[in-house]
Amino acid sequence: MHFSESPEDPFALGRGASAVLDDLGTVVGWSARAQELLGYPAKEVIGRAWQDLVDARDLPVARSVVVDAMRTGGWFGILPVRHLDGRRVEMGFRARAITRDGDSQEWVLVGAPAAEVIAWQRDRALLDGLYRRSPIGLVTYSPDRTVIRVNRAVEKASGVPAEAPVGRRPREFMVDEDAGPTEERVRHVLETGEPLIFTEQSARARHDPGRERVVSVSAFRMEDPSGRVLGVAETIEDVTDRHRAQRRLALLNEASARIGTSLDVTQTARELAEVAVHGLADYCSVDLLKPVTLGDEPVPGASGPLLRAALSPPEHRVPFQEGDVIPLLAESPQARCLSERRPVLEGLLSLRPEWYAMDRRRIEIALGLGVHSLIAVPLVARGLVLGVVSLWRSRHSEPFEDDDAAVAQEFSSRAAVCIDNARRFTQQQSAALTLQRSLLPSAASDLPAVEVACRYLPASGEPGIGGDWFDVIPLSGARVALVVGDVVGHGIHAAASMGRLRAAVRTLASLDLEPDEVVARLDDLVSLLATELEANTDGNGSAIEQMIGATCVYAVYDPVSRHCSLARAGHPAPLVTTPDGQVTMLDLPAGPPLGLGGLPFETCDLDLPEGSLLTLYTNGLLEARGGDIDAALEHLHECLTHSADPLDSTCHTVVEALLPKEHLPTDDIALLLARTRVLPPQDVATWQLPLEATAAARARQLTTAKLTEWGLTELAFTTELVASELVTNTYRYAAGPVTLRLIRTHCLICEVSDTSHTSPHLRRALSTDEGGRGLFLVAQVTERWGTRYTHDGKTVWTEQPLPHA
């Protein structure tokens, strides 16, 4: 936009036309400029009445002007006069009465063309308006960057008298952080002449630094017609309200992005507090009802102690820190906020005991923070009150306004939904974890076959608790079964599915089946359960997925033969560490995951030296370091090389190495370590017996002799009976050679093996029956008994507790 230069004063000496009238209205003086403008030479005008210079049509108006001038002693305005050539000329006049000696009065008139006078008046009015009536601030600076003049708008907005900044630089009346950019802006415009348009900055006054003020500044350099720099002029518009509105909108956007990034109640509360202090408050505390922090649903209408879940920024002087219980008094703003379910704004307040139930020492500590303004906002979701958010402003900030309370309520409402989601997730996690831990085995007991150590780490991320499990199952003949599995999915469905599979594995293990047979039957079970679930879920595919995906590895170790048999279904291969520290991943056929069906499973057989370390784990252990499986396996190998270390120490080392301290696992982790043992030869006795009528008697003799050698004569009678009955059954119903074996461990084991696959059955014989009482007697005198099958036949076994020392 182009602005014309301001004209000079048209009444200035040398520019205006002047005339003098005596007290009778006769012209007694006439200037050359008057002759130039109106055409009358002085000799033709002097002595004539002023009416001769006015057109007859304008005389009524002219006489009215004269009357006003005589009454007031002066006049200023526009009046048409007659030119020498007869045309009317619009002239601007300034008339003033002058008293001469002898009380005679004369009138001095100064005139100029009306157009010049109007333009001059307009510019004078504009200049006067800019400094006196303009709503936009105006500041002018001299070339030395000191203030020349400020207008009333600046005075009103800043609260500083208009004359106070004159002759001073911005640093003398603005806070240092804001004065620096201001002075740099003035310097830049002075040196370059480049104007600045609508530049926003903070402009806090030094006398009131707590009052926020944001202005939009436009600046240009002032020059005279010769180009000499006269200074800089700035127009200043107060945009504090607009800036606050933009900041509040930005705060709401930030709240949407930053609050609720996790499903952890405490973390969500901290995110809320951090967002609040970023653009609204100096301090923010989030206090939740105690059931909410535990994942429980608060009772509607009930109130109780609050637990401080978050405080931002951390400040040791705040009376209550994170984790503290917050007692409330009924008259406190927070209590009113919770009971009325609406924000409570305390614009100006002093610290009072009723804010919180604080003792005098805590009140004195809090006074040092200079808190003067408070907003308490309830956290309400699904009609339930979860807690309260308290926003505080201290001595260097302005009090809260109603708009601040509205913004606080808006993002607190969003945060309440996120906190409630986190609470409900925590509740589900807790239920799933409780279910899972109740289904997992307790601390592994001391077994004759292996020394075991285990770790189970539940997932802590948003997916929730998974379906990983492990188990250590004692088998007959002092053997042990080791199993680790993983159900795909998370939550209660996965935990329940894990419980089903673990129970099934224990049942199948009790049948003493081969590992590949156990895995195959598990595969059939998963397929059957998936079919049943699909029929009962009305097409809910997500529920089916919780059941159909599972992997596992199953191993059986015999401490007598040092033989280990393993099979797996889509699970990570186990590792074996020999006593000399060599770590090897077993070349075990992977097999398909459970539930796919139609594909076979294979058993891998190997002999393990005494003291070998067998490591079974789930994939969560390898994926904990960001998914780099190769690097995780390398770390795992390094941790397992020290096979002589205590197993608990090795477990701890593995978890520390593969699970970063700063990250919680996003998937369940199950780790099972088993160090093999070998039963001493002197604790095992094996005999081959001929299949003839004297076999039972021979079994009794051998048994009695061995028990006497072992110092177990107390068990001789019952063990003779057991061995005799089992060998007799073999003679009657089986074929091939008979093997009698006694094993001394934590109990006395008696085994009789033959080549038949016919299973003996326990029955109650009638009084008239000649036989059928053998197994019944065996079951009565032993603690446990059973049958296991091999490729070559079967073995009937019994267990008896050893007598107390």
PDB file of N, CA, C and O in Angstrom, residues 517-574:
ATOM      1  N   GLU A 517       5.168 -89.483  20.593  1.00  0.00           N
ATOM      2  CA  GLU A 517       3.770 -89.863  20.786  1.00  0.00           C
ATOM      3  C   GLU A 517       3.048 -88.829  21.651  1.00  0.00           C
ATOM      4  O   GLU A 517       1.889 -88.500  21.396  1.00  0.00           O
ATOM      5  N   VAL A 518       3.742 -88.301  22.667  1.00  0.00           N
ATOM      6  CA  VAL A 518       3.133 -87.267  23.502  1.00  0.00           C
ATOM      7  C   VAL A 518       2.802 -86.031  22.669  1.00  0.00           C
ATOM      8  O   VAL A 518       1.693 -85.469  22.753  1.00  0.00           O
ATOM      9  N   VAL A 519       3.739 -85.599  21.845  1.00  0.00           N
ATOM     10  CA  VAL A 519       3.525 -84.404  21.027  1.00  0.00           C
ATOM     11  C   VAL A 519       2.420 -84.650  20.012  1.00  0.00           C
ATOM     12  O   VAL A 519       1.583 -83.765  19.746  1.00  0.00           O
ATOM     13  N   ALA A 520       2.368 -85.853  19.432  1.00  0.00           N
ATOM     14  CA  ALA A 520       1.326 -86.162  18.450  1.00  0.00           C
ATOM     15  C   ALA A 520      -0.056 -86.106  19.090  1.00  0.00           C
ATOM     16  O   ALA A 520      -1.023 -85.605  18.490  1.00  0.00           O
ATOM     17  N   ARG A 521      -0.174 -86.622  20.294  1.00  0.00           N
ATOM     18  CA  ARG A 521      -1.484 -86.593  20.964  1.00  0.00           C
ATOM     19  C   ARG A 521      -1.854 -85.172  21.391  1.00  0.00           C
ATOM     20  O   ARG A 521      -3.040 -84.824  21.397  1.00  0.00           O
ATOM     21  N   LEU A 522      -0.851 -84.377  21.748  1.00  0.00           N
ATOM     22  CA  LEU A 522      -1.133 -82.962  22.015  1.00  0.00           C
ATOM     23  C   LEU A 522      -1.656 -82.272  20.766  1.00  0.00           C
ATOM     24  O   LEU A 522      -2.564 -81.433  20.824  1.00  0.00           O
ATOM     25  N   ASP A 523      -1.091 -82.613  19.621  1.00  0.00           N
ATOM     26  CA  ASP A 523      -1.533 -82.035  18.357  1.00  0.00           C
ATOM     27  C   ASP A 523      -2.995 -82.383  18.101  1.00  0.00           C
ATOM     28  O   ASP A 523      -3.796 -81.519  17.705  1.00  0.00           O
ATOM     29  N   ASP A 524      -3.366 -83.628  18.351  1.00  0.00           N
ATOM     30  CA  ASP A 524      -4.766 -84.031  18.184  1.00  0.00           C
ATOM     31  C   ASP A 524      -5.665 -83.263  19.148  1.00  0.00           C
ATOM     32  O   ASP A 524      -6.771 -82.831  18.782  1.00  0.00           O
ATOM     33  N   LEU A 525      -5.189 -83.084  20.391  1.00  0.00           N
ATOM     34  CA  LEU A 525      -5.998 -82.378  21.385  1.00  0.00           C
ATOM     35  C   LEU A 525      -6.229 -80.928  20.983  1.00  0.00           C
ATOM     36  O   LEU A 525      -7.360 -80.415  21.080  1.00  0.00           O
ATOM     37  N   VAL A 526      -5.185 -80.248  20.506  1.00  0.00           N
ATOM     38  CA  VAL A 526      -5.335 -78.852  20.111  1.00  0.00           C
ATOM     39  C   VAL A 526      -6.305 -78.736  18.943  1.00  0.00           C
ATOM     40  O   VAL A 526      -7.143 -77.824  18.897  1.00  0.00           O
ATOM     41  N   SER A 527      -6.207 -79.634  17.990  1.00  0.00           N
ATOM     42  CA  SER A 527      -7.138 -79.611  16.847  1.00  0.00           C
ATOM     43  C   SER A 527      -8.575 -79.818  17.315  1.00  0.00           C
ATOM     44  O   SER A 527      -9.509 -79.147  16.844  1.00  0.00           O
ATOM     45  N   LEU A 528      -8.770 -80.738  18.256  1.00  0.00           N
ATOM     46  CA  LEU A 528     -10.107 -80.996  18.769  1.00  0.00           C
ATOM     47  C   LEU A 528     -10.655 -79.790  19.516  1.00  0.00           C
ATOM     48  O   LEU A 528     -11.813 -79.384  19.314  1.00  0.00           O
ATOM     49  N   LEU A 529      -9.815 -79.163  20.360  1.00  0.00           N
ATOM     50  CA  LEU A 529     -10.263 -77.988  21.109  1.00  0.00           C
ATOM     51  C   LEU A 529     -10.590 -76.835  20.170  1.00  0.00           C
ATOM     52  O   LEU A 529     -11.542 -76.084  20.392  1.00  0.00           O
ATOM     53  N   ALA A 530      -9.785 -76.670  19.121  1.00  0.00           N
ATOM     54  CA  ALA A 530     -10.052 -75.600  18.160  1.00  0.00           C
ATOM     55  C   ALA A 530     -11.377 -75.823  17.452  1.00  0.00           C
ATOM     56  O   ALA A 530     -12.137 -74.876  17.200  1.00  0.00           O
ATOM     57  N   THR A 531     -11.672 -77.075  17.129  1.00  0.00           N
ATOM     58  CA  THR A 531     -12.944 -77.385  16.473  1.00  0.00           C
ATOM     59  C   THR A 531     -14.115 -77.075  17.392  1.00  0.00           C
ATOM     60  O   THR A 531     -15.122 -76.475  16.978  1.00  0.00           O
ATOM     61  N   GLU A 532     -13.990 -77.451  18.658  1.00  0.00           N
ATOM     62  CA  GLU A 532     -15.057 -77.161  19.619  1.00  0.00           C
ATOM     63  C   GLU A 532     -15.223 -75.658  19.820  1.00  0.00           C
ATOM     64  O   GLU A 532     -16.354 -75.148  19.889  1.00  0.00           O
ATOM     65  N   LEU A 533     -14.105 -74.954  19.901  1.00  0.00           N
ATOM     66  CA  LEU A 533     -14.166 -73.515  20.111  1.00  0.00           C
ATOM     67  C   LEU A 533     -14.796 -72.811  18.922  1.00  0.00           C
ATOM     68  O   LEU A 533     -15.598 -71.887  19.080  1.00  0.00           O
ATOM     69  N   GLU A 534     -14.450 -73.258  17.742  1.00  0.00           N
ATOM     70  CA  GLU A 534     -15.019 -72.650  16.537  1.00  0.00           C
ATOM     71  C   GLU A 534     -16.528 -72.847  16.490  1.00  0.00           C
ATOM     72  O   GLU A 534     -17.272 -71.962  16.061  1.00  0.00           O
ATOM     73  N   ALA A 535     -16.987 -73.970  16.975  1.00  0.00           N
ATOM     74  CA  ALA A 535     -18.429 -74.235  16.964  1.00  0.00           C
ATOM     75  C   ALA A 535     -19.174 -73.396  17.991  1.00  0.00           C
ATOM     76  O   ALA A 535     -20.373 -73.173  17.859  1.00  0.00           O
ATOM     77  N   ASN A 536     -18.460 -72.906  19.005  1.00  0.00           N
ATOM     78  CA  ASN A 536     -19.119 -72.181  20.098  1.00  0.00           C
ATOM     79  C   ASN A 536     -18.848 -70.684  20.093  1.00  0.00           C
ATOM     80  O   ASN A 536     -19.275 -69.984  21.009  1.00  0.00           O
ATOM     81  N   THR A 537     -18.156 -70.169  19.077  1.00  0.00           N
ATOM     82  CA  THR A 537     -17.803 -68.747  19.084  1.00  0.00           C
ATOM     83  C   THR A 537     -18.566 -67.931  18.056  1.00  0.00           C
ATOM     84  O   THR A 537     -18.327 -66.733  17.923  1.00  0.00           O
ATOM     85  N   ASP A 538     -19.478 -68.544  17.330  1.00  0.00           N
ATOM     86  CA  ASP A 538     -20.305 -67.808  16.356  1.00  0.00           C
ATOM     87  C   ASP A 538     -19.445 -67.008  15.393  1.00  0.00           C
ATOM     88  O   ASP A 538     -19.691 -65.830  15.104  1.00  0.00           O
ATOM     89  N   GLY A 539     -18.386 -67.625  14.896  1.00  0.00           N
ATOM     90  CA  GLY A 539     -17.561 -66.957  13.894  1.00  0.00           C
ATOM     91  C   GLY A 539     -16.564 -65.969  14.441  1.00  0.00           C
ATOM     92  O   GLY A 539     -15.971 -65.215  13.687  1.00  0.00           O
ATOM     93  N   ASN A 540     -16.372 -65.944  15.741  1.00  0.00           N
ATOM     94  CA  ASN A 540     -15.392 -65.035  16.338  1.00  0.00           C
ATOM     95  C   ASN A 540     -13.999 -65.610  16.135  1.00  0.00           C
ATOM     96  O   ASN A 540     -13.489 -66.386  16.927  1.00  0.00           O
ATOM     97  N   GLY A 541     -13.347 -65.197  15.047  1.00  0.00           N
ATOM     98  CA  GLY A 541     -12.049 -65.758  14.695  1.00  0.00           C
ATOM     99  C   GLY A 541     -10.969 -65.462  15.683  1.00  0.00           C
ATOM    100  O   GLY A 541     -10.047 -66.243  15.876  1.00  0.00           O
ATOM    101  N   SER A 542     -11.045 -64.292  16.342  1.00  0.00           N
ATOM    102  CA  SER A 542      -9.988 -63.941  17.279  1.00  0.00           C
ATOM    103  C   SER A 542      -9.938 -64.912  18.446  1.00  0.00           C
ATOM    104  O   SER A 542      -8.878 -65.200  18.995  1.00  0.00           O
ATOM    105  N   ALA A 543     -11.092 -65.430  18.847  1.00  0.00           N
ATOM    106  CA  ALA A 543     -11.096 -66.394  19.942  1.00  0.00           C
ATOM    107  C   ALA A 543     -10.475 -67.715  19.512  1.00  0.00           C
ATOM    108  O   ALA A 543      -9.798 -68.391  20.279  1.00  0.00           O
ATOM    109  N   ILE A 544     -10.687 -68.087  18.241  1.00  0.00           N
ATOM    110  CA  ILE A 544     -10.118 -69.340  17.749  1.00  0.00           C
ATOM    111  C   ILE A 544      -8.600 -69.258  17.721  1.00  0.00           C
ATOM    112  O   ILE A 544      -7.890 -70.206  18.066  1.00  0.00           O
ATOM    113  N   GLU A 545      -8.074 -68.104  17.312  1.00  0.00           N
ATOM    114  CA  GLU A 545      -6.633 -67.941  17.234  1.00  0.00           C
ATOM    115  C   GLU A 545      -5.974 -68.159  18.583  1.00  0.00           C
ATOM    116  O   GLU A 545      -4.812 -68.562  18.669  1.00  0.00           O
ATOM    117  N   GLN A 546      -6.700 -67.885  19.675  1.00  0.00           N
ATOM    118  CA  GLN A 546      -6.130 -68.064  20.997  1.00  0.00           C
ATOM    119  C   GLN A 546      -5.848 -69.538  21.274  1.00  0.00           C
ATOM    120  O   GLN A 546      -5.057 -69.855  22.149  1.00  0.00           O
ATOM    121  N   MET A 547      -6.475 -70.446  20.538  1.00  0.00           N
ATOM    122  CA  MET A 547      -6.318 -71.855  20.850  1.00  0.00           C
ATOM    123  C   MET A 547      -5.476 -72.591  19.827  1.00  0.00           C
ATOM    124  O   MET A 547      -4.719 -73.502  20.174  1.00  0.00           O
ATOM    125  N   ILE A 548      -5.569 -72.234  18.567  1.00  0.00           N
ATOM    126  CA  ILE A 548      -4.982 -73.097  17.545  1.00  0.00           C
ATOM    127  C   ILE A 548      -3.483 -72.925  17.418  1.00  0.00           C
ATOM    128  O   ILE A 548      -2.833 -73.753  16.813  1.00  0.00           O
ATOM    129  N   GLY A 549      -2.879 -71.891  17.977  1.00  0.00           N
ATOM    130  CA  GLY A 549      -1.446 -71.692  17.835  1.00  0.00           C
ATOM    131  C   GLY A 549      -0.726 -72.069  19.105  1.00  0.00           C
ATOM    132  O   GLY A 549      -0.940 -71.458  20.150  1.00  0.00           O
ATOM    133  N   ALA A 550       0.125 -73.097  19.052  1.00  0.00           N
ATOM    134  CA  ALA A 550       0.908 -73.483  20.218  1.00  0.00           C
ATOM    135  C   ALA A 550       2.132 -74.244  19.744  1.00  0.00           C
ATOM    136  O   ALA A 550       2.118 -74.925  18.706  1.00  0.00           O
ATOM    137  N   THR A 551       3.221 -74.114  20.508  1.00  0.00           N
ATOM    138  CA  THR A 551       4.439 -74.872  20.238  1.00  0.00           C
ATOM    139  C   THR A 551       4.900 -75.472  21.555  1.00  0.00           C
ATOM    140  O   THR A 551       4.536 -75.001  22.638  1.00  0.00           O
ATOM    141  N   CYS A 552       5.726 -76.520  21.472  1.00  0.00           N
ATOM    142  CA  CYS A 552       6.275 -77.092  22.701  1.00  0.00           C
ATOM    143  C   CYS A 552       7.464 -77.983  22.372  1.00  0.00           C
ATOM    144  O   CYS A 552       7.652 -78.398  21.216  1.00  0.00           O
ATOM    145  N   VAL A 553       8.265 -78.254  23.390  1.00  0.00           N
ATOM    146  CA  VAL A 553       9.344 -79.235  23.305  1.00  0.00           C
ATOM    147  C   VAL A 553       9.215 -80.125  24.538  1.00  0.00           C
ATOM    148  O   VAL A 553       8.954 -79.648  25.647  1.00  0.00           O
ATOM    149  N   TYR A 554       9.361 -81.444  24.313  1.00  0.00           N
ATOM    150  CA  TYR A 554       9.153 -82.419  25.383  1.00  0.00           C
ATOM    151  C   TYR A 554      10.366 -83.325  25.429  1.00  0.00           C
ATOM    152  O   TYR A 554      10.805 -83.859  24.392  1.00  0.00           O
ATOM    153  N   ALA A 555      10.931 -83.505  26.643  1.00  0.00           N
ATOM    154  CA  ALA A 555      12.138 -84.317  26.792  1.00  0.00           C
ATOM    155  C   ALA A 555      11.971 -85.253  27.982  1.00  0.00           C
ATOM    156  O   ALA A 555      11.368 -84.896  28.998  1.00  0.00           O
ATOM    157  N   VAL A 556      12.535 -86.466  27.842  1.00  0.00           N
ATOM    158  CA  VAL A 556      12.539 -87.451  28.925  1.00  0.00           C
ATOM    159  C   VAL A 556      13.986 -87.877  29.163  1.00  0.00           C
ATOM    160  O   VAL A 556      14.691 -88.266  28.217  1.00  0.00           O
ATOM    161  N   TYR A 557      14.426 -87.829  30.432  1.00  0.00           N
ATOM    162  CA  TYR A 557      15.810 -88.205  30.768  1.00  0.00           C
ATOM    163  C   TYR A 557      15.788 -89.322  31.804  1.00  0.00           C
ATOM    164  O   TYR A 557      15.034 -89.260  32.789  1.00  0.00           O
ATOM    165  N   ASP A 558      16.658 -90.328  31.557  1.00  0.00           N
ATOM    166  CA  ASP A 558      16.776 -91.477  32.451  1.00  0.00           C
ATOM    167  C   ASP A 558      18.133 -91.407  33.140  1.00  0.00           C
ATOM    168  O   ASP A 558      19.180 -91.505  32.483  1.00  0.00           O
ATOM    169  N   PRO A 559      18.160 -91.227  34.482  1.00  0.00           N
ATOM    170  CA  PRO A 559      19.445 -91.096  35.171  1.00  0.00           C
ATOM    171  C   PRO A 559      20.202 -92.412  35.309  1.00  0.00           C
ATOM    172  O   PRO A 559      21.371 -92.409  35.710  1.00  0.00           O
ATOM    173  N   VAL A 560      19.555 -93.526  34.993  1.00  0.00           N
ATOM    174  CA  VAL A 560      20.250 -94.808  35.063  1.00  0.00           C
ATOM    175  C   VAL A 560      21.058 -95.041  33.795  1.00  0.00           C
ATOM    176  O   VAL A 560      22.250 -95.361  33.834  1.00  0.00           O
ATOM    177  N   SER A 561      20.412 -94.838  32.656  1.00  0.00           N
ATOM    178  CA  SER A 561      21.087 -95.089  31.374  1.00  0.00           C
ATOM    179  C   SER A 561      21.743 -93.840  30.785  1.00  0.00           C
ATOM    180  O   SER A 561      22.443 -93.933  29.790  1.00  0.00           O
ATOM    181  N   ARG A 562      21.485 -92.649  31.375  1.00  0.00           N
ATOM    182  CA  ARG A 562      21.931 -91.344  30.848  1.00  0.00           C
ATOM    183  C   ARG A 562      21.306 -91.056  29.478  1.00  0.00           C
ATOM    184  O   ARG A 562      21.791 -90.218  28.725  1.00  0.00           O
ATOM    185  N   HIS A 563      20.221 -91.749  29.158  1.00  0.00           N
ATOM    186  CA  HIS A 563      19.582 -91.592  27.858  1.00  0.00           C
ATOM    187  C   HIS A 563      18.534 -90.477  27.914  1.00  0.00           C
ATOM    188  O   HIS A 563      17.773 -90.365  28.874  1.00  0.00           O
ATOM    189  N   CYS A 564      18.511 -89.641  26.867  1.00  0.00           N
ATOM    190  CA  CYS A 564      17.547 -88.544  26.770  1.00  0.00           C
ATOM    191  C   CYS A 564      16.841 -88.625  25.425  1.00  0.00           C
ATOM    192  O   CYS A 564      17.492 -88.751  24.372  1.00  0.00           O
ATOM    193  N   SER A 565      15.526 -88.547  25.456  1.00  0.00           N
ATOM    194  CA  SER A 565      14.706 -88.553  24.240  1.00  0.00           C
ATOM    195  C   SER A 565      13.933 -87.240  24.170  1.00  0.00           C
ATOM    196  O   SER A 565      13.347 -86.808  25.185  1.00  0.00           O
ATOM    197  N   LEU A 566      13.903 -86.618  22.997  1.00  0.00           N
ATOM    198  CA  LEU A 566      13.247 -85.324  22.843  1.00  0.00           C
ATOM    199  C   LEU A 566      12.431 -85.287  21.566  1.00  0.00           C
ATOM    200  O   LEU A 566      12.766 -85.951  20.568  1.00  0.00           O
ATOM    201  N   ALA A 567      11.382 -84.459  21.596  1.00  0.00           N
ATOM    202  CA  ALA A 567      10.586 -84.163  20.402  1.00  0.00           C
ATOM    203  C   ALA A 567      10.042 -82.745  20.560  1.00  0.00           C
ATOM    204  O   ALA A 567       9.826 -82.272  21.681  1.00  0.00           O
ATOM    205  N   ARG A 568       9.854 -82.090  19.447  1.00  0.00           N
ATOM    206  CA  ARG A 568       9.334 -80.716  19.514  1.00  0.00           C
ATOM    207  C   ARG A 568       8.325 -80.471  18.406  1.00  0.00           C
ATOM    208  O   ARG A 568       8.351 -81.128  17.356  1.00  0.00           O
ATOM    209  N   ALA A 569       7.465 -79.470  18.660  1.00  0.00           N
ATOM    210  CA  ALA A 569       6.428 -79.076  17.699  1.00  0.00           C
ATOM    211  C   ALA A 569       6.559 -77.578  17.435  1.00  0.00           C
ATOM    212  O   ALA A 569       5.983 -76.756  18.155  1.00  0.00           O
ATOM    213  N   GLY A 570       7.361 -77.222  16.449  1.00  0.00           N
ATOM    214  CA  GLY A 570       7.521 -75.820  16.049  1.00  0.00           C
ATOM    215  C   GLY A 570       8.189 -74.946  17.085  1.00  0.00           C
ATOM    216  O   GLY A 570       8.098 -73.715  17.002  1.00  0.00           O
ATOM    217  N   HIS A 571       8.871 -75.519  18.052  1.00  0.00           N
ATOM    218  CA  HIS A 571       9.450 -74.764  19.158  1.00  0.00           C
ATOM    219  C   HIS A 571      10.955 -74.582  18.943  1.00  0.00           C
ATOM    220  O   HIS A 571      11.587 -75.382  18.251  1.00  0.00           O
ATOM    221  N   PRO A 572      11.538 -73.513  19.528  1.00  0.00           N
ATOM    222  CA  PRO A 572      12.997 -73.352  19.431  1.00  0.00           C
ATOM    223  C   PRO A 572      13.712 -74.587  19.977  1.00  0.00           C
ATOM    224  O   PRO A 572      13.323 -75.170  20.988  1.00  0.00           O
ATOM    225  N   ALA A 573      14.781 -74.982  19.291  1.00  0.00           N
ATOM    226  CA  ALA A 573      15.510 -76.188  19.673  1.00  0.00           C
ATOM    227  C   ALA A 573      16.237 -75.994  20.996  1.00  0.00           C
ATOM    228  O   ALA A 573      16.793 -74.920  21.257  1.00  0.00           O
ATOM    229  N   PRO A 574      16.264 -77.031  21.843  1.00  0.00           N
ATOM    230  CA  PRO A 574      16.993 -76.925  23.119  1.00  0.00           C
ATOM    231  C   PRO A 574      18.497 -76.839  22.888  1.00  0.00           C
ATOM    232  O   PRO A 574      19.014 -77.182  21.821  1.00  0.00           O
TER     233      PRO A 574
END
